[in-house]
mmCIF file of C-alpha atoms in Angstrom:
data_model
loop_
_atom_site.group_PDB
_atom_site.id
_atom_site.type_symbol
_atom_site.label_atom_id
_atom_site.label_comp_id
_atom_site.label_asym_id
_atom_site.label_seq_id
_atom_site.Cartn_x
_atom_site.Cartn_y
_atom_site.Cartn_z
ATOM 1 C CA MET A 1 -17.583 -2.985 30.079
ATOM 2 C CA GLU A 2 -20.786 -4.201 30.996
ATOM 3 C CA VAL A 3 -24.224 -2.743 29.632
ATOM 4 C CA GLY A 4 -27.132 -4.371 31.409
ATOM 5 C CA ASN A 5 -26.328 -8.293 30.734
ATOM 6 C CA THR A 6 -24.138 -7.317 27.672
ATOM 7 C CA THR A 7 -20.725 -7.446 27.637
ATOM 8 C CA ARG A 8 -19.157 -4.399 25.398
ATOM 9 C CA VAL A 9 -16.155 -4.552 23.727
ATOM 10 C CA THR A 10 -13.796 -1.595 24.036
ATOM 11 C CA ALA A 11 -10.819 -2.614 22.163
ATOM 12 C CA PHE A 12 -10.091 -5.032 19.102
ATOM 13 C CA VAL A 13 -6.805 -7.204 18.932
ATOM 14 C CA LEU A 14 -5.661 -7.580 15.357
ATOM 15 C CA GLN A 15 -4.419 -11.070 14.613
ATOM 16 C CA GLY A 16 -1.227 -10.068 12.291
ATOM 17 C CA LEU A 17 0.614 -11.741 10.146
ATOM 18 C CA SER A 18 2.825 -14.205 12.389
ATOM 19 C CA ASN A 19 3.102 -15.051 16.177
ATOM 20 C CA ASN A 20 6.797 -16.319 15.608
ATOM 21 C CA PRO A 21 9.057 -13.450 17.093
ATOM 22 C CA GLN A 22 11.725 -14.542 14.415
ATOM 23 C CA ILE A 23 9.480 -14.504 11.567
ATOM 24 C CA GLN A 24 7.959 -10.812 12.870
ATOM 25 C CA ALA A 25 11.286 -9.373 12.816
ATOM 26 C CA VAL A 26 11.957 -10.413 9.090
ATOM 27 C CA LEU A 27 8.306 -9.066 8.023
ATOM 28 C CA PHE A 28 9.183 -5.743 9.802
ATOM 29 C CA VAL A 29 12.126 -5.431 7.784
ATOM 30 C CA ILE A 30 10.253 -6.589 4.645
ATOM 31 C CA PHE A 31 7.254 -4.174 5.385
ATOM 32 C CA LEU A 32 9.611 -1.025 6.237
ATOM 33 C CA VAL A 33 11.461 -1.390 3.161
ATOM 34 C CA ILE A 34 8.391 -1.285 1.028
ATOM 35 C CA TYR A 35 6.974 1.334 2.708
ATOM 36 C CA LEU A 36 9.834 3.605 2.414
ATOM 37 C CA LEU A 37 9.723 2.672 -1.309
ATOM 38 C CA ILE A 38 5.974 3.385 -1.707
ATOM 39 C CA LEU A 39 6.690 6.723 -0.640
ATOM 40 C CA THR A 40 10.050 7.375 -2.335
ATOM 41 C CA VAL A 41 8.438 6.588 -6.036
ATOM 42 C CA ASN A 42 5.239 7.897 -5.571
ATOM 43 C CA LEU A 43 6.609 11.303 -4.124
ATOM 44 C CA LEU A 44 9.164 11.084 -6.941
ATOM 45 C CA MET A 45 6.278 11.041 -9.404
ATOM 46 C CA LEU A 46 4.154 13.900 -7.947
ATOM 47 C CA LEU A 47 8.105 15.843 -8.169
ATOM 48 C CA VAL A 48 8.448 14.652 -11.923
ATOM 49 C CA ILE A 49 5.106 15.908 -12.908
ATOM 50 C CA ARG A 50 4.893 19.339 -11.036
ATOM 51 C CA THR A 51 8.684 20.396 -11.785
ATOM 52 C CA ASP A 52 8.183 19.280 -15.968
ATOM 53 C CA SER A 53 6.232 21.557 -18.083
ATOM 54 C CA HIS A 54 5.762 18.793 -20.250
ATOM 55 C CA LEU A 55 3.454 16.783 -17.974
ATOM 56 C CA HIS A 56 1.369 19.854 -17.375
ATOM 57 C CA THR A 57 -1.622 17.821 -18.936
ATOM 58 C CA PRO A 58 -4.838 16.483 -17.789
ATOM 59 C CA MET A 59 -3.531 12.706 -17.842
ATOM 60 C CA TYR A 60 -0.729 14.010 -15.613
ATOM 61 C CA PHE A 61 -2.848 16.067 -13.331
ATOM 62 C CA PHE A 62 -5.251 12.962 -12.782
ATOM 63 C CA LEU A 63 -1.766 10.638 -12.395
ATOM 64 C CA SER A 64 -0.573 13.050 -9.871
ATOM 65 C CA HIS A 65 -3.562 12.765 -7.371
ATOM 66 C CA LEU A 66 -3.486 9.149 -7.946
ATOM 67 C CA SER A 67 0.242 8.850 -6.732
ATOM 68 C CA PHE A 68 -0.728 10.999 -3.667
ATOM 69 C CA LEU A 69 -3.785 8.787 -2.789
ATOM 70 C CA ASP A 70 -1.461 5.771 -3.378
ATOM 71 C CA ALA A 71 1.133 6.990 -0.725
ATOM 72 C CA PHE A 72 -2.096 8.498 1.463
ATOM 73 C CA TYR A 73 -3.611 4.568 1.070
ATOM 74 C CA SER A 74 -0.324 2.897 2.335
ATOM 75 C CA SER A 75 0.066 5.033 5.273
ATOM 76 C CA VAL A 76 -3.640 4.308 6.862
ATOM 77 C CA ILE A 77 -2.385 0.461 6.821
ATOM 78 C CA VAL A 78 1.362 0.300 6.762
ATOM 79 C CA PRO A 79 2.373 2.071 10.073
ATOM 80 C CA LYS A 80 -0.150 0.151 12.178
ATOM 81 C CA LEU A 81 1.285 -2.962 10.521
ATOM 82 C CA LEU A 82 4.660 -2.251 11.553
ATOM 83 C CA GLU A 83 3.801 -1.180 15.089
ATOM 84 C CA ASN A 84 1.890 -4.532 15.205
ATOM 85 C CA LEU A 85 4.790 -6.610 14.210
ATOM 86 C CA PHE A 86 7.237 -4.600 16.639
ATOM 87 C CA CYS A 87 5.082 -4.793 19.468
ATOM 88 C CA LYS A 88 3.872 -7.817 21.773
ATOM 89 C CA GLN A 89 0.358 -6.257 22.352
ATOM 90 C CA LYS A 90 -1.744 -6.047 18.912
ATOM 91 C CA THR A 91 -4.719 -4.198 20.492
ATOM 92 C CA ILE A 92 -6.533 -1.264 18.647
ATOM 93 C CA THR A 93 -9.312 0.795 20.086
ATOM 94 C CA LEU A 94 -12.696 1.586 18.630
ATOM 95 C CA LEU A 95 -12.052 4.740 17.403
ATOM 96 C CA GLU A 96 -8.608 4.054 15.980
ATOM 97 C CA CYS A 97 -10.062 0.803 14.031
ATOM 98 C CA PHE A 98 -13.078 2.869 12.767
ATOM 99 C CA THR A 99 -10.583 5.479 11.773
ATOM 100 C CA GLN A 100 -8.871 3.459 9.832
ATOM 101 C CA ILE A 101 -11.576 1.634 8.068
ATOM 102 C CA SER A 102 -13.260 5.259 7.266
ATOM 103 C CA LEU A 103 -9.961 6.149 5.923
ATOM 104 C CA VAL A 104 -9.635 2.652 3.918
ATOM 105 C CA ILE A 105 -12.717 3.096 2.170
ATOM 106 C CA PHE A 106 -12.298 6.663 1.768
ATOM 107 C CA SER A 107 -9.247 5.973 -0.347
ATOM 108 C CA GLY A 108 -10.611 2.955 -2.094
ATOM 109 C CA GLY A 109 -13.891 4.965 -3.233
ATOM 110 C CA THR A 110 -11.436 7.876 -4.367
ATOM 111 C CA GLU A 111 -9.533 5.577 -6.189
ATOM 112 C CA THR A 112 -11.986 4.219 -8.132
ATOM 113 C CA CYS A 113 -13.048 7.450 -9.161
ATOM 114 C CA LEU A 114 -9.706 8.677 -10.216
ATOM 115 C CA LEU A 115 -9.542 5.566 -12.438
ATOM 116 C CA SER A 116 -12.639 6.072 -14.129
ATOM 117 C CA VAL A 117 -11.841 9.426 -14.829
ATOM 118 C CA MET A 118 -8.657 8.680 -16.164
ATOM 119 C CA ALA A 119 -10.149 6.453 -18.527
ATOM 120 C CA TYR A 120 -12.866 9.290 -19.633
ATOM 121 C CA ASP A 121 -9.720 11.572 -20.072
ATOM 122 C CA ARG A 122 -7.949 8.832 -22.374
ATOM 123 C CA TYR A 123 -11.320 8.218 -24.250
ATOM 124 C CA GLN A 124 -11.777 11.832 -25.284
ATOM 125 C CA ALA A 125 -8.163 12.240 -26.120
ATOM 126 C CA VAL A 126 -8.378 9.039 -28.409
ATOM 127 C CA CYS A 127 -11.938 9.332 -29.591
ATOM 128 C CA HIS A 128 -12.338 13.117 -29.822
ATOM 129 C CA PRO A 129 -8.668 14.828 -30.095
ATOM 130 C CA LEU A 130 -9.995 18.005 -31.913
ATOM 131 C CA SER A 131 -12.297 18.804 -28.982
ATOM 132 C CA TYR A 132 -9.817 17.476 -26.067
ATOM 133 C CA VAL A 133 -8.680 20.700 -24.964
ATOM 134 C CA VAL A 134 -12.067 22.318 -24.589
ATOM 135 C CA THR A 135 -13.798 19.406 -23.535
ATOM 136 C CA MET A 136 -10.714 18.592 -20.631
ATOM 137 C CA ASN A 137 -10.253 22.074 -19.434
ATOM 138 C CA LYS A 138 -8.816 23.184 -16.294
ATOM 139 C CA LYS A 139 -11.876 23.903 -14.680
ATOM 140 C CA ILE A 140 -13.514 20.486 -15.771
ATOM 141 C CA CYS A 141 -10.545 18.650 -14.418
ATOM 142 C CA ILE A 142 -10.393 20.202 -10.953
ATOM 143 C CA GLY A 143 -13.981 19.397 -10.999
ATOM 144 C CA LEU A 144 -13.925 16.136 -11.764
ATOM 145 C CA VAL A 145 -11.117 15.471 -9.095
ATOM 146 C CA GLY A 146 -12.905 17.279 -6.420
ATOM 147 C CA ALA A 147 -16.107 15.032 -7.223
ATOM 148 C CA SER A 148 -13.375 11.711 -6.699
ATOM 149 C CA TRP A 149 -12.392 13.146 -3.564
ATOM 150 C CA ALA A 150 -15.751 13.965 -2.230
ATOM 151 C CA ILE A 151 -17.501 11.068 -3.209
ATOM 152 C CA GLY A 152 -14.564 8.928 -1.408
ATOM 153 C CA MET A 153 -14.792 10.933 1.526
ATOM 154 C CA GLY A 154 -18.722 10.687 1.674
ATOM 155 C CA THR A 155 -18.663 6.883 1.143
ATOM 156 C CA GLY A 156 -16.186 6.310 3.653
ATOM 157 C CA LEU A 157 -18.028 8.601 6.584
ATOM 158 C CA LEU A 158 -21.484 6.870 5.538
ATOM 159 C CA ASN A 159 -20.357 3.162 5.707
ATOM 160 C CA THR A 160 -18.132 3.740 8.847
ATOM 161 C CA ILE A 161 -20.938 5.433 11.084
ATOM 162 C CA LEU A 162 -23.336 2.738 10.108
ATOM 163 C CA LEU A 163 -20.885 -0.281 11.367
ATOM 164 C CA ALA A 164 -19.940 2.170 14.279
ATOM 165 C CA GLN A 165 -23.841 1.888 15.711
ATOM 166 C CA GLN A 166 -23.512 -1.942 15.677
ATOM 167 C CA ASP A 167 -23.208 -3.743 19.383
ATOM 168 C CA PHE A 168 -19.731 -5.445 19.712
ATOM 169 C CA CYS A 169 -20.069 -7.964 22.589
ATOM 170 C CA GLY A 170 -17.360 -10.427 21.830
ATOM 171 C CA PRO A 171 -15.109 -12.086 20.732
ATOM 172 C CA ASN A 172 -12.991 -9.236 19.780
ATOM 173 C CA LEU A 173 -10.518 -10.754 17.388
ATOM 174 C CA ILE A 174 -10.062 -9.254 14.080
ATOM 175 C CA ARG A 175 -8.692 -11.851 11.640
ATOM 176 C CA SER A 176 -6.808 -9.401 9.755
ATOM 177 C CA PHE A 177 -3.445 -7.387 9.773
ATOM 178 C CA ALA A 178 -5.721 -4.093 9.824
ATOM 179 C CA CYS A 179 -9.095 -3.003 10.463
ATOM 180 C CA GLU A 180 -11.105 -3.484 7.398
ATOM 181 C CA PHE A 181 -14.803 -3.577 6.895
ATOM 182 C CA PRO A 182 -15.370 -7.304 6.506
ATOM 183 C CA PRO A 183 -13.682 -9.029 9.291
ATOM 184 C CA VAL A 184 -15.356 -6.540 11.604
ATOM 185 C CA LEU A 185 -18.682 -6.514 10.658
ATOM 186 C CA LEU A 186 -18.303 -10.264 11.069
ATOM 187 C CA LEU A 187 -17.700 -9.450 15.217
ATOM 188 C CA ALA A 188 -21.141 -7.782 15.403
ATOM 189 C CA CYS A 189 -23.537 -9.013 17.704
ATOM 190 C CA SER A 190 -26.633 -6.870 16.803
ATOM 191 C CA ASP A 191 -28.345 -7.038 12.994
ATOM 192 C CA PRO A 192 -25.960 -6.260 10.464
ATOM 193 C CA TYR A 193 -28.613 -5.544 7.769
ATOM 194 C CA MET A 194 -27.799 -1.828 7.316
ATOM 195 C CA SER A 195 -23.979 -2.100 6.893
ATOM 196 C CA VAL A 196 -24.461 -4.933 4.814
ATOM 197 C CA ALA A 197 -26.801 -3.153 2.453
ATOM 198 C CA SER A 198 -24.622 0.001 2.786
ATOM 199 C CA ILE A 199 -21.560 -1.938 1.427
ATOM 200 C CA LEU A 200 -22.983 -3.637 -0.817
ATOM 201 C CA THR A 201 -24.527 -0.745 -2.512
ATOM 202 C CA THR A 202 -21.403 1.137 -2.319
ATOM 203 C CA MET A 203 -19.598 -1.835 -4.230
ATOM 204 C CA VAL A 204 -22.159 -2.176 -6.841
ATOM 205 C CA VAL A 205 -22.369 1.512 -7.345
ATOM 206 C CA LEU A 206 -19.406 2.775 -6.902
ATOM 207 C CA GLY A 207 -17.286 -0.413 -7.574
ATOM 208 C CA LEU A 208 -18.763 -2.090 -10.399
ATOM 209 C CA GLY A 209 -20.202 1.120 -11.821
ATOM 210 C CA THR A 210 -17.093 2.869 -12.437
ATOM 211 C CA PHE A 211 -15.907 -0.246 -13.874
ATOM 212 C CA VAL A 212 -18.340 -0.042 -16.255
ATOM 213 C CA LEU A 213 -17.419 3.503 -16.929
ATOM 214 C CA VAL A 214 -13.825 2.278 -17.642
ATOM 215 C CA LEU A 215 -14.796 -0.586 -19.949
ATOM 216 C CA VAL A 216 -17.254 1.552 -22.285
ATOM 217 C CA SER A 217 -14.401 3.998 -22.286
ATOM 218 C CA TYR A 218 -11.911 1.366 -23.437
ATOM 219 C CA THR A 219 -14.180 -0.181 -25.855
ATOM 220 C CA HIS A 220 -14.709 2.904 -27.597
ATOM 221 C CA ILE A 221 -10.915 3.281 -27.759
ATOM 222 C CA ILE A 222 -10.103 0.036 -28.951
ATOM 223 C CA MET A 223 -12.828 0.683 -31.875
ATOM 224 C CA THR A 224 -11.228 3.625 -32.542
ATOM 225 C CA ALA A 225 -7.413 2.325 -32.765
ATOM 226 C CA LEU A 226 -8.723 -0.863 -34.837
ATOM 227 C CA GLY A 227 -10.434 1.737 -37.492
ATOM 228 C CA ILE A 228 -6.860 3.590 -37.777
ATOM 229 C CA ASP A 229 -4.703 2.166 -40.799
ATOM 230 C CA SER A 230 -1.385 3.331 -39.461
ATOM 231 C CA ALA A 231 0.527 0.788 -37.197
ATOM 232 C CA SER A 232 2.560 3.463 -35.760
ATOM 233 C CA GLY A 233 -0.872 5.128 -34.656
ATOM 234 C CA GLN A 234 -2.454 1.961 -32.903
ATOM 235 C CA ASN A 235 0.886 1.364 -31.120
ATOM 236 C CA LYS A 236 0.910 4.920 -29.737
ATOM 237 C CA ILE A 237 -2.924 4.380 -28.789
ATOM 238 C CA PHE A 238 -2.052 0.952 -27.300
ATOM 239 C CA SER A 239 1.140 1.873 -25.576
ATOM 240 C CA THR A 240 -0.363 5.071 -23.849
ATOM 241 C CA CYS A 241 -3.237 3.478 -22.636
ATOM 242 C CA SER A 242 -1.791 -0.030 -21.517
ATOM 243 C CA SER A 243 -0.137 1.219 -18.518
ATOM 244 C CA HIS A 244 -3.680 2.418 -16.910
ATOM 245 C CA VAL A 245 -5.191 -0.925 -18.107
ATOM 246 C CA LEU A 246 -2.977 -2.510 -16.153
ATOM 247 C CA VAL A 247 -3.487 -0.881 -13.030
ATOM 248 C CA VAL A 248 -7.401 -0.701 -13.273
ATOM 249 C CA THR A 249 -7.038 -4.639 -13.725
ATOM 250 C CA ILE A 250 -4.996 -5.247 -10.442
ATOM 251 C CA PHE A 251 -6.690 -2.721 -8.267
ATOM 252 C CA TYR A 252 -10.476 -3.800 -9.274
ATOM 253 C CA GLY A 253 -9.441 -7.524 -9.497
ATOM 254 C CA SER A 254 -8.277 -7.577 -5.766
ATOM 255 C CA GLY A 255 -10.629 -4.949 -4.514
ATOM 256 C CA ILE A 256 -13.783 -6.114 -5.815
ATOM 257 C CA PHE A 257 -13.428 -9.742 -4.891
ATOM 258 C CA ARG A 258 -12.326 -8.847 -1.370
ATOM 259 C CA TYR A 259 -15.627 -6.820 -0.512
ATOM 260 C CA MET A 260 -17.876 -8.907 -2.352
ATOM 261 C CA THR A 261 -17.062 -12.291 -1.007
ATOM 262 C CA PRO A 262 -17.945 -13.109 2.618
ATOM 263 C CA ALA A 263 -15.414 -12.528 4.738
ATOM 264 C CA SER A 264 -13.741 -15.913 6.513
ATOM 265 C CA GLY A 265 -10.041 -14.664 7.746
ATOM 266 C CA SER A 266 -8.659 -16.986 5.231
ATOM 267 C CA ALA A 267 -4.982 -16.559 4.009
ATOM 268 C CA LEU A 268 -6.319 -15.809 0.530
ATOM 269 C CA GLU A 269 -8.435 -12.606 2.023
ATOM 270 C CA GLN A 270 -4.900 -11.476 3.672
ATOM 271 C CA VAL A 271 -3.047 -11.982 0.500
ATOM 272 C CA LEU A 272 -5.844 -9.852 -1.563
ATOM 273 C CA SER A 273 -5.661 -7.158 1.541
ATOM 274 C CA MET A 274 -2.059 -6.776 0.919
ATOM 275 C CA GLN A 275 -2.480 -6.558 -2.728
ATOM 276 C CA TYR A 276 -4.560 -3.432 -2.986
ATOM 277 C CA SER A 277 -3.629 -1.859 0.287
ATOM 278 C CA VAL A 278 0.649 -2.451 0.065
ATOM 279 C CA VAL A 279 1.519 -3.808 -3.418
ATOM 280 C CA THR A 280 -0.622 -1.565 -5.608
ATOM 281 C CA PRO A 281 0.737 1.804 -4.248
ATOM 282 C CA LEU A 282 4.305 0.407 -5.121
ATOM 283 C CA LEU A 283 3.363 -1.034 -8.399
ATOM 284 C CA ASN A 284 1.169 1.931 -9.788
ATOM 285 C CA PRO A 285 3.673 4.406 -10.136
ATOM 286 C CA LEU A 286 6.502 1.686 -11.326
ATOM 287 C CA ILE A 287 3.573 0.659 -14.379
ATOM 288 C CA TYR A 288 3.286 4.222 -15.421
ATOM 289 C CA SER A 289 6.988 5.258 -15.481
ATOM 290 C CA LEU A 290 8.481 2.044 -16.680
ATOM 291 C CA LYS A 291 5.784 2.165 -19.335
ATOM 292 C CA ASN A 292 5.331 5.345 -20.388
ATOM 293 C CA GLN A 293 8.041 7.056 -22.472
ATOM 294 C CA GLU A 294 7.067 10.710 -21.394
ATOM 295 C CA VAL A 295 7.566 10.322 -17.743
ATOM 296 C CA LYS A 296 10.914 8.420 -18.450
ATOM 297 C CA ALA A 297 11.973 11.144 -20.623
ATOM 298 C CA ALA A 298 10.940 13.716 -18.048
ATOM 299 C CA LEU A 299 12.725 11.864 -15.322
ATOM 300 C CA LYS A 300 15.935 11.676 -17.142
ATOM 301 C CA ARG A 301 15.658 15.357 -17.675
ATOM 302 C CA MET A 302 15.292 16.156 -13.926
ATOM 303 C CA LEU A 303 18.029 13.999 -13.009
ATOM 304 C CA ALA A 304 19.996 15.835 -15.521
ATOM 305 C CA ARG A 305 19.237 19.216 -14.623
ATOM 306 C CA LYS A 306 22.041 20.820 -12.799
ATOM 307 C CA PRO A 307 21.200 22.451 -9.720
ATOM 308 C CA ARG A 308 21.695 26.212 -9.590
ATOM 309 C CA LEU A 309 23.706 27.575 -6.446
ATOM 310 C CA THR A 310 22.648 31.037 -4.660
ATOM 311 C CA PHE A 311 24.398 32.647 -2.335
#
């Protein structure tokens, strides 16, 4: 479409992962299996937490929201990825692209908040065990989760609205397998100052800010653990928190590097995008279940429970 002497882009083209039909077929099967596994393990985690009364605690309440978010996050990316691997046309409309960008930022922003909330929960449980039940009551937990979702939603909308106001006059090739903020911003013909300032502010305040909260929480937890004379007490604290530390490291490491470095469409950027949008949602429930005795015990109880037949 032409407006004056400027050609306006009406759709983008996703570069994808490969143009080789044989490789595309293999990748389609691999990502389909991964996607089904993501949905299965995260929904299973939700089911276990929901049905087992032993897991009705603040920590698992937050974990249930993280599992739901991981399933949602992958559903924003993978279905379109599968479609592009299956179809020859890899186009995506501006509305679809901006919607995907908004949901990606929303999911990432919400997850950073949830991870910091989970770190704060562990801080209260380890450093202030006597007041833990009062401090992390049901009302507070619901408020923290609600604030996490609200912040993620607001962040996603703000950054996407500013990006949508840019002029896109060509080229329209997105050097990625999905619509993400950095590669799409590269295609803008107008001055991207507001969009760049917005996403950098988001990364500093929301990304690095929540990371500092996580770091402070675990610094206090480590100091408290080292002050305990009992080796079994220290091991219990570290085993409880190790799963969360591993999840935080994977998510923040790939996400911050992806959004804090200039976009170039390199293979490394593709790997990082795949890491936090596809691999992390699969690893999170596995990490929490394999390294958490309470979750494994609850899963065994659920599987051992005999189904009741009603007539």
